[in-house]
Amino acid sequence: MRPSIPLLLSSLLMTSAANADELRERANAMFKPIPDKVTEVRGQKVSEDQAMLGHKLWFDPRLSSSHVISCNTCHNLSIGGSDNVPTSIGHGWQKGPRNSPTVLNAVFNAAQFWDGRAKDLQEQAKGPVQASVEMNSTPERVVSTLQSIPEYAAEFKKAFPNDKEPVSFDNMAYALEAFEVSLTTPNSPFDRFLKGEDGALDDKQKQGLALFMDAGCSSCHNGVNLGGQGYFPFGVIKKPGAEVLPTGDKGRFAVTNTASDEYVFRAAPLRNVALTPPYFHSGEVWELEQAVAIMGDSQLGRKLDKDEVSAITAFLHSVTGEQPQVAYPVLPASTANTPKPE
């Protein structure tokens, strides 16, 4: 006697649920959902006053010597926390050497920059301000600028009440970090699936997630940020062409001066990756599908077929989370003592 249609559908649903549970169990062993809110950094509670100050500093172009470039210029919070160009345009229309990484969820990375030269967001915040190709300023000029604006002086005093000299380059970086830890993107479809919502991913995305783990992508792209935790040679199996892997940029070697670190880069965090083309440190690949195919070939030694690339790409679209809603602040006015733009 044949089972009825309702019984067949019930059996299929039970099988699908069991498969989803098994996939979720495997995924939860490798990945973690993004928390709704980050309240601590390095074991210390995030200061609301520092975060509010950092919010203003993030958008203030006067941290640059030209008064044109702010943190948000290269890490635009309205387009995924990067700038969607191969390499950022900095002081005097200079082009930077590498693609701008997203700042969204950067608090979860083990280190900052493609080569990991900054151990945390506070240290990272100091780099672009001083880089001649980016904001082209100095600690002394930044402090002079902030001290020249009474509203900023008062806000620094409130944010750093125990400091004899509240307005300092270090405290600028502290404040920026306090703001940046709020730039997280929870509740992506992938996060909801990890938490038990079977329907958060469609069948193709589930297939892509399984393939992402089975093919070996998750060996480098794991944890809460799907990457950002380790360093790996670009071209474990086969080096890509010079247009994708420029020979002049030796990656982490510039930090460690260790031969084995030539062409080694931090594994890119993949959260919101669909929002942040072009890809790789060179910024030379515009299509996410092409990036997936290159990684399969270069890192895994596996020629992913069209359907596999499509499935993994579909999964990667599921890791786009809720974007932070950040209001554009009204900044305090300059005074006669504020250093003029250069």
Tab-separated table of C-alpha atoms in Angstrom:
chain	number	residue	atom	x	y	z
A	1	MET	CA	0.000	0.000	0.000
A	2	ARG	CA	1.428	3.362	-1.060
A	3	PRO	CA	1.851	6.051	1.632
A	4	SER	CA	-0.442	9.043	1.277
A	5	ILE	CA	0.823	12.372	-0.057
A	6	PRO	CA	0.641	13.978	3.434
A	7	LEU	CA	2.733	11.125	4.857
A	8	LEU	CA	5.313	11.508	2.069
A	9	LEU	CA	5.533	15.253	2.665
A	10	SER	CA	5.878	14.701	6.410
A	11	SER	CA	8.695	12.209	5.809
A	12	LEU	CA	10.477	14.601	3.458
A	13	LEU	CA	10.182	17.426	5.989
A	14	MET	CA	11.569	15.204	8.758
A	15	THR	CA	14.481	14.181	6.518
A	16	SER	CA	15.130	17.814	5.585
A	17	ALA	CA	15.050	18.854	9.250
A	18	ALA	CA	17.449	16.062	10.179
A	19	ASN	CA	19.847	17.119	7.406
A	20	ALA	CA	19.604	20.733	8.552
A	21	ASP	CA	20.364	19.716	12.124
A	22	GLU	CA	23.416	17.752	11.006
A	23	LEU	CA	24.644	20.643	8.836
A	24	ARG	CA	24.046	23.098	11.678
A	25	GLU	CA	25.943	20.924	14.145
A	26	ARG	CA	28.934	20.789	11.811
A	27	ALA	CA	28.743	24.523	11.145
A	28	ASN	CA	28.519	25.452	14.815
A	29	ALA	CA	31.742	23.554	15.427
A	30	MET	CA	33.549	25.906	13.001
A	31	PHE	CA	31.653	29.194	13.127
A	32	LYS	CA	29.922	31.355	15.716
A	33	PRO	CA	27.088	33.877	15.308
A	34	ILE	CA	27.920	37.556	15.636
A	35	PRO	CA	26.724	38.767	19.048
A	36	ASP	CA	24.024	41.432	19.122
A	37	LYS	CA	26.354	43.888	20.836
A	38	VAL	CA	29.996	44.117	21.876
A	39	THR	CA	30.314	45.586	25.369
A	40	GLU	CA	33.965	44.824	26.205
A	41	VAL	CA	37.339	45.163	24.504
A	42	ARG	CA	40.401	43.435	25.965
A	43	GLY	CA	38.389	42.739	29.116
A	44	GLN	CA	37.400	46.380	29.669
A	45	LYS	CA	33.895	47.794	29.377
A	46	VAL	CA	33.421	50.066	26.388
A	47	SER	CA	32.970	53.670	27.510
A	48	GLU	CA	29.856	55.323	26.099
A	49	ASP	CA	31.449	58.779	26.331
A	50	GLN	CA	34.500	57.580	24.415
A	51	ALA	CA	32.289	55.903	21.798
A	52	MET	CA	30.258	59.101	21.288
A	53	LEU	CA	33.470	61.071	20.840
A	54	GLY	CA	34.833	58.423	18.463
A	55	HIS	CA	31.633	58.673	16.415
A	56	LYS	CA	32.409	62.342	15.705
A	57	LEU	CA	36.099	61.748	15.076
A	58	TRP	CA	35.244	59.004	12.584
A	59	PHE	CA	33.565	61.536	10.301
A	60	ASP	CA	35.878	64.495	10.945
A	61	PRO	CA	38.073	65.280	7.898
A	62	ARG	CA	40.187	67.664	9.989
A	63	LEU	CA	42.126	64.655	11.263
A	64	SER	CA	43.736	64.788	7.813
A	65	SER	CA	46.130	67.556	6.853
A	66	SER	CA	43.991	68.419	3.829
A	67	HIS	CA	40.720	68.631	5.810
A	68	VAL	CA	39.275	66.430	3.056
A	69	ILE	CA	39.759	62.817	4.176
A	70	SER	CA	38.024	61.220	7.155
A	71	CYS	CA	38.031	57.628	8.376
A	72	ASN	CA	34.704	57.212	6.602
A	73	THR	CA	36.241	58.202	3.267
A	74	CYS	CA	37.976	54.839	2.864
A	75	HIS	CA	35.696	52.869	5.213
A	76	ASN	CA	32.288	54.109	4.139
A	77	LEU	CA	29.670	52.768	6.534
A	78	SER	CA	26.929	53.120	3.943
A	79	ILE	CA	28.554	50.656	1.508
A	80	GLY	CA	29.818	47.815	3.676
A	81	GLY	CA	32.590	49.593	5.587
A	82	SER	CA	35.044	49.843	2.684
A	83	ASP	CA	35.144	52.076	-0.390
A	84	ASN	CA	34.460	49.736	-3.326
A	85	VAL	CA	37.494	50.790	-5.362
A	86	PRO	CA	40.643	48.734	-6.006
A	87	THR	CA	42.844	50.905	-3.771
A	88	SER	CA	41.812	53.980	-1.807
A	89	ILE	CA	42.486	57.538	-2.937
A	90	GLY	CA	44.416	59.435	-0.295
A	91	HIS	CA	46.262	62.706	0.212
A	92	GLY	CA	46.973	64.558	-3.021
A	93	TRP	CA	45.031	61.976	-5.050
A	94	GLN	CA	47.616	59.314	-4.287
A	95	LYS	CA	46.498	55.702	-4.603
A	96	GLY	CA	47.113	53.426	-1.648
A	97	PRO	CA	49.039	50.162	-2.063
A	98	ARG	CA	46.235	47.769	-1.024
A	99	ASN	CA	42.487	47.357	-1.112
A	100	SER	CA	40.751	48.888	1.898
A	101	PRO	CA	39.428	46.162	4.243
A	102	THR	CA	35.971	46.563	5.744
A	103	VAL	CA	35.762	47.901	9.291
A	104	LEU	CA	32.488	46.098	9.931
A	105	ASN	CA	33.079	43.365	12.518
A	106	ALA	CA	36.790	44.246	12.581
A	107	VAL	CA	36.664	43.992	16.377
A	108	PHE	CA	36.549	40.211	15.944
A	109	ASN	CA	39.810	40.034	13.968
A	110	ALA	CA	42.956	38.790	15.700
A	111	ALA	CA	44.897	41.695	14.158
A	112	GLN	CA	44.296	44.539	11.726
A	113	PHE	CA	45.468	45.310	8.169
A	114	TRP	CA	46.156	42.716	5.478
A	115	ASP	CA	49.549	41.970	7.019
A	116	GLY	CA	48.416	42.077	10.655
A	117	ARG	CA	50.823	44.848	11.598
A	118	ALA	CA	48.388	46.374	14.122
A	119	LYS	CA	47.428	44.197	17.063
A	120	ASP	CA	44.036	45.868	17.645
A	121	LEU	CA	41.715	48.638	16.468
A	122	GLN	CA	43.323	51.222	18.748
A	123	GLU	CA	46.724	50.658	17.167
A	124	GLN	CA	45.205	50.478	13.704
A	125	ALA	CA	43.477	53.849	14.109
A	126	LYS	CA	46.835	55.618	14.335
A	127	GLY	CA	48.180	54.265	11.044
A	128	PRO	CA	46.027	55.906	8.342
A	129	VAL	CA	46.106	59.288	10.096
A	130	GLN	CA	49.895	59.389	9.798
A	131	ALA	CA	50.375	57.628	6.462
A	132	SER	CA	51.544	60.076	3.803
A	133	VAL	CA	49.497	58.285	1.166
A	134	GLU	CA	46.329	58.464	3.289
A	135	MET	CA	45.554	61.321	5.742
A	136	ASN	CA	49.113	62.672	5.812
A	137	SER	CA	48.943	64.154	9.305
A	138	THR	CA	51.041	63.880	12.469
A	139	PRO	CA	50.199	63.267	16.136
A	140	GLU	CA	51.209	66.846	16.925
A	141	ARG	CA	48.957	68.323	14.259
A	142	VAL	CA	46.010	66.158	15.333
A	143	VAL	CA	46.389	67.244	18.955
A	144	SER	CA	46.709	70.906	17.937
A	145	THR	CA	43.565	70.609	15.841
A	146	LEU	CA	41.503	68.987	18.585
A	147	GLN	CA	42.770	71.333	21.298
A	148	SER	CA	41.870	74.316	19.148
A	149	ILE	CA	38.182	73.373	19.207
A	150	PRO	CA	36.618	74.011	22.652
A	151	GLU	CA	33.806	71.497	22.180
A	152	TYR	CA	36.295	68.735	21.451
A	153	ALA	CA	38.448	69.703	24.436
A	154	ALA	CA	35.391	69.389	26.678
A	155	GLU	CA	34.358	66.057	25.178
A	156	PHE	CA	37.853	64.599	25.608
A	157	LYS	CA	37.840	65.718	29.246
A	158	LYS	CA	34.493	63.985	29.772
A	159	ALA	CA	35.593	60.824	27.964
A	160	PHE	CA	38.974	60.618	29.732
A	161	PRO	CA	38.323	62.189	33.160
A	162	ASN	CA	41.367	60.654	34.857
A	163	ASP	CA	43.923	61.880	32.320
A	164	LYS	CA	46.029	64.942	33.083
A	165	GLU	CA	46.109	65.719	29.334
A	166	PRO	CA	42.814	64.334	27.959
A	167	VAL	CA	43.428	65.524	24.407
A	168	SER	CA	46.117	63.194	23.074
A	169	PHE	CA	46.846	61.134	20.004
A	170	ASP	CA	46.488	57.934	22.042
A	171	ASN	CA	43.088	59.006	23.330
A	172	MET	CA	41.970	59.842	19.802
A	173	ALA	CA	42.737	56.203	18.925
A	174	TYR	CA	40.966	54.940	22.069
A	175	ALA	CA	37.856	56.891	21.142
A	176	LEU	CA	37.863	55.650	17.560
A	177	GLU	CA	38.192	52.066	18.787
A	178	ALA	CA	35.302	52.566	21.224
A	179	PHE	CA	33.147	53.663	18.297
A	180	GLU	CA	34.346	50.944	15.935
A	181	VAL	CA	33.360	48.103	18.259
A	182	SER	CA	29.748	49.098	17.612
A	183	LEU	CA	30.153	48.450	13.880
A	184	THR	CA	28.914	44.877	13.931
A	185	THR	CA	26.391	43.168	11.665
A	186	PRO	CA	24.399	40.545	13.583
A	187	ASN	CA	21.378	38.504	12.530
A	188	SER	CA	22.465	37.513	9.044
A	189	PRO	CA	20.567	34.569	7.535
A	190	PHE	CA	23.631	32.440	8.343
A	191	ASP	CA	23.571	33.556	11.991
A	192	ARG	CA	19.894	32.729	12.237
A	193	PHE	CA	20.554	29.294	10.758
A	194	LEU	CA	23.317	28.674	13.301
A	195	LYS	CA	20.855	29.567	16.046
A	196	GLY	CA	18.288	27.036	14.831
A	197	GLU	CA	16.188	28.680	12.108
A	198	ASP	CA	16.146	26.073	9.340
A	199	GLY	CA	14.450	28.321	6.792
A	200	ALA	CA	16.993	31.127	7.156
A	201	LEU	CA	19.066	29.515	4.369
A	202	ASP	CA	17.592	28.199	1.153
A	203	ASP	CA	18.619	24.834	-0.267
A	204	LYS	CA	21.321	26.271	-2.498
A	205	GLN	CA	22.858	28.218	0.384
A	206	LYS	CA	22.854	25.098	2.545
A	207	GLN	CA	24.550	23.223	-0.281
A	208	GLY	CA	27.108	26.041	-0.491
A	209	LEU	CA	27.713	25.943	3.273
A	210	ALA	CA	28.333	22.190	3.160
A	211	LEU	CA	30.700	22.622	0.219
A	212	PHE	CA	32.435	25.550	1.939
A	213	MET	CA	33.302	23.175	4.785
A	214	ASP	CA	33.940	20.029	2.736
A	215	ALA	CA	36.172	21.693	0.140
A	216	GLY	CA	38.390	23.197	2.816
A	217	CYS	CA	37.426	26.894	2.631
A	218	SER	CA	36.639	26.840	6.348
A	219	SER	CA	40.203	25.813	7.180
A	220	CYS	CA	41.157	29.506	6.838
A	221	HIS	CA	37.761	31.210	6.967
A	222	ASN	CA	36.252	30.177	10.275
A	223	GLY	CA	35.251	31.600	13.655
A	224	VAL	CA	32.806	34.421	14.254
A	225	ASN	CA	34.155	36.536	11.368
A	226	LEU	CA	34.747	33.694	8.883
A	227	GLY	CA	38.414	34.675	8.761
A	228	GLY	CA	40.625	37.374	10.176
A	229	GLN	CA	42.366	34.994	12.568
A	230	GLY	CA	45.369	33.553	10.744
A	231	TYR	CA	47.945	34.176	8.028
A	232	PHE	CA	48.321	32.074	4.913
A	233	PRO	CA	50.301	32.191	1.667
A	234	PHE	CA	48.269	33.495	-1.253
A	235	GLY	CA	48.788	30.561	-3.566
A	236	VAL	CA	49.175	27.552	-1.268
A	237	ILE	CA	48.848	25.247	-4.254
A	238	LYS	CA	49.173	27.580	-7.225
A	239	LYS	CA	50.046	31.268	-7.303
A	240	PRO	CA	47.506	33.423	-9.168
A	241	GLY	CA	48.640	35.793	-11.891
A	242	ALA	CA	50.555	38.999	-11.176
A	243	GLU	CA	47.444	41.113	-11.724
A	244	VAL	CA	45.853	39.456	-8.656
A	245	LEU	CA	49.096	38.850	-6.711
A	246	PRO	CA	51.479	41.726	-7.532
A	247	THR	CA	55.076	40.579	-7.132
A	248	GLY	CA	56.121	43.807	-5.413
A	249	ASP	CA	53.784	43.352	-2.433
A	250	LYS	CA	55.231	40.577	-0.281
A	251	GLY	CA	52.585	40.838	2.406
A	252	ARG	CA	53.512	39.904	5.958
A	253	PHE	CA	57.194	39.675	5.014
A	254	ALA	CA	57.362	43.480	5.369
A	255	VAL	CA	56.348	43.089	9.031
A	256	THR	CA	58.413	40.055	10.060
A	257	ASN	CA	61.311	40.034	7.543
A	258	THR	CA	60.955	36.255	7.576
A	259	ALA	CA	61.395	34.540	4.227
A	260	SER	CA	58.538	32.124	4.873
A	261	ASP	CA	56.174	35.114	5.196
A	262	GLU	CA	56.645	36.238	1.601
A	263	TYR	CA	53.215	36.641	-0.050
A	264	VAL	CA	51.517	35.695	3.216
A	265	PHE	CA	48.379	37.655	4.107
A	266	ARG	CA	45.716	37.551	6.787
A	267	ALA	CA	42.774	35.391	5.780
A	268	ALA	CA	40.147	37.924	4.783
A	269	PRO	CA	37.078	37.974	7.032
A	270	LEU	CA	34.113	37.088	4.849
A	271	ARG	CA	31.252	38.706	6.725
A	272	ASN	CA	29.339	41.021	4.340
A	273	VAL	CA	31.724	40.022	1.547
A	274	ALA	CA	28.999	40.449	-1.081
A	275	LEU	CA	28.973	44.192	-0.233
A	276	THR	CA	32.700	44.823	-0.538
A	277	PRO	CA	34.036	44.299	-4.062
A	278	PRO	CA	36.635	44.413	-5.484
A	279	TYR	CA	38.401	41.516	-3.797
A	280	PHE	CA	41.824	40.491	-2.489
A	281	HIS	CA	44.532	42.831	-1.245
A	282	SER	CA	45.155	43.962	-4.823
A	283	GLY	CA	41.497	44.843	-5.418
A	284	GLU	CA	41.684	43.462	-8.936
A	285	VAL	CA	38.752	41.004	-8.880
A	286	TRP	CA	35.274	42.504	-9.095
A	287	GLU	CA	33.045	39.421	-9.206
A	288	LEU	CA	32.527	37.319	-6.082
A	289	GLU	CA	32.127	34.204	-8.238
A	290	GLN	CA	35.551	34.810	-9.785
A	291	ALA	CA	37.087	35.315	-6.347
A	292	VAL	CA	35.621	31.989	-5.184
A	293	ALA	CA	36.988	30.205	-8.263
A	294	ILE	CA	40.460	31.729	-7.775
A	295	MET	CA	40.559	30.673	-4.136
A	296	GLY	CA	39.547	27.138	-5.017
A	297	ASP	CA	42.303	26.897	-7.612
A	298	SER	CA	45.063	28.738	-5.731
A	299	GLN	CA	44.422	27.738	-2.129
A	300	LEU	CA	42.767	24.336	-2.383
A	301	GLY	CA	44.137	22.999	-5.653
A	302	ARG	CA	40.595	22.307	-6.748
A	303	LYS	CA	38.926	23.441	-9.942
A	304	LEU	CA	35.457	24.239	-8.677
A	305	ASP	CA	32.849	23.669	-11.346
A	306	LYS	CA	30.201	26.247	-12.221
A	307	ASP	CA	27.569	24.782	-9.904
A	308	GLU	CA	30.006	24.584	-6.980
A	309	VAL	CA	31.087	28.197	-7.461
A	310	SER	CA	27.450	29.247	-7.669
A	311	ALA	CA	26.520	27.382	-4.483
A	312	ILE	CA	29.430	28.753	-2.435
A	313	THR	CA	28.668	32.258	-3.706
A	314	ALA	CA	25.029	31.843	-2.694
A	315	PHE	CA	26.175	30.840	0.800
A	316	LEU	CA	28.471	33.873	1.005
A	317	HIS	CA	25.496	36.116	0.284
A	318	SER	CA	23.882	34.683	3.424
A	319	VAL	CA	26.588	36.115	5.710
A	320	THR	CA	25.483	39.702	5.064
A	321	GLY	CA	24.075	40.926	8.369
A	322	GLU	CA	22.099	43.884	9.617
A	323	GLN	CA	24.119	46.980	8.791
A	324	PRO	CA	24.863	49.467	11.589
A	325	GLN	CA	22.610	52.507	11.461
A	326	VAL	CA	24.991	55.409	12.043
A	327	ALA	CA	23.790	59.007	11.922
A	328	TYR	CA	26.051	61.583	10.324
A	329	PRO	CA	27.149	63.785	13.262
A	330	VAL	CA	27.162	67.582	13.390
A	331	LEU	CA	30.796	68.441	14.091
A	332	PRO	CA	32.034	71.349	16.225
A	333	ALA	CA	33.273	74.362	14.275
A	334	SER	CA	36.923	75.193	13.751
A	335	THR	CA	38.398	78.273	15.381
A	336	ALA	CA	41.050	80.789	14.416
A	337	ASN	CA	43.612	78.540	16.115
A	338	THR	CA	42.720	75.419	14.131
A	339	PRO	CA	45.549	74.469	11.757
A	340	LYS	CA	44.625	75.389	8.197
A	341	PRO	CA	44.339	72.693	5.499
A	342	GLU	CA	47.448	71.839	3.525
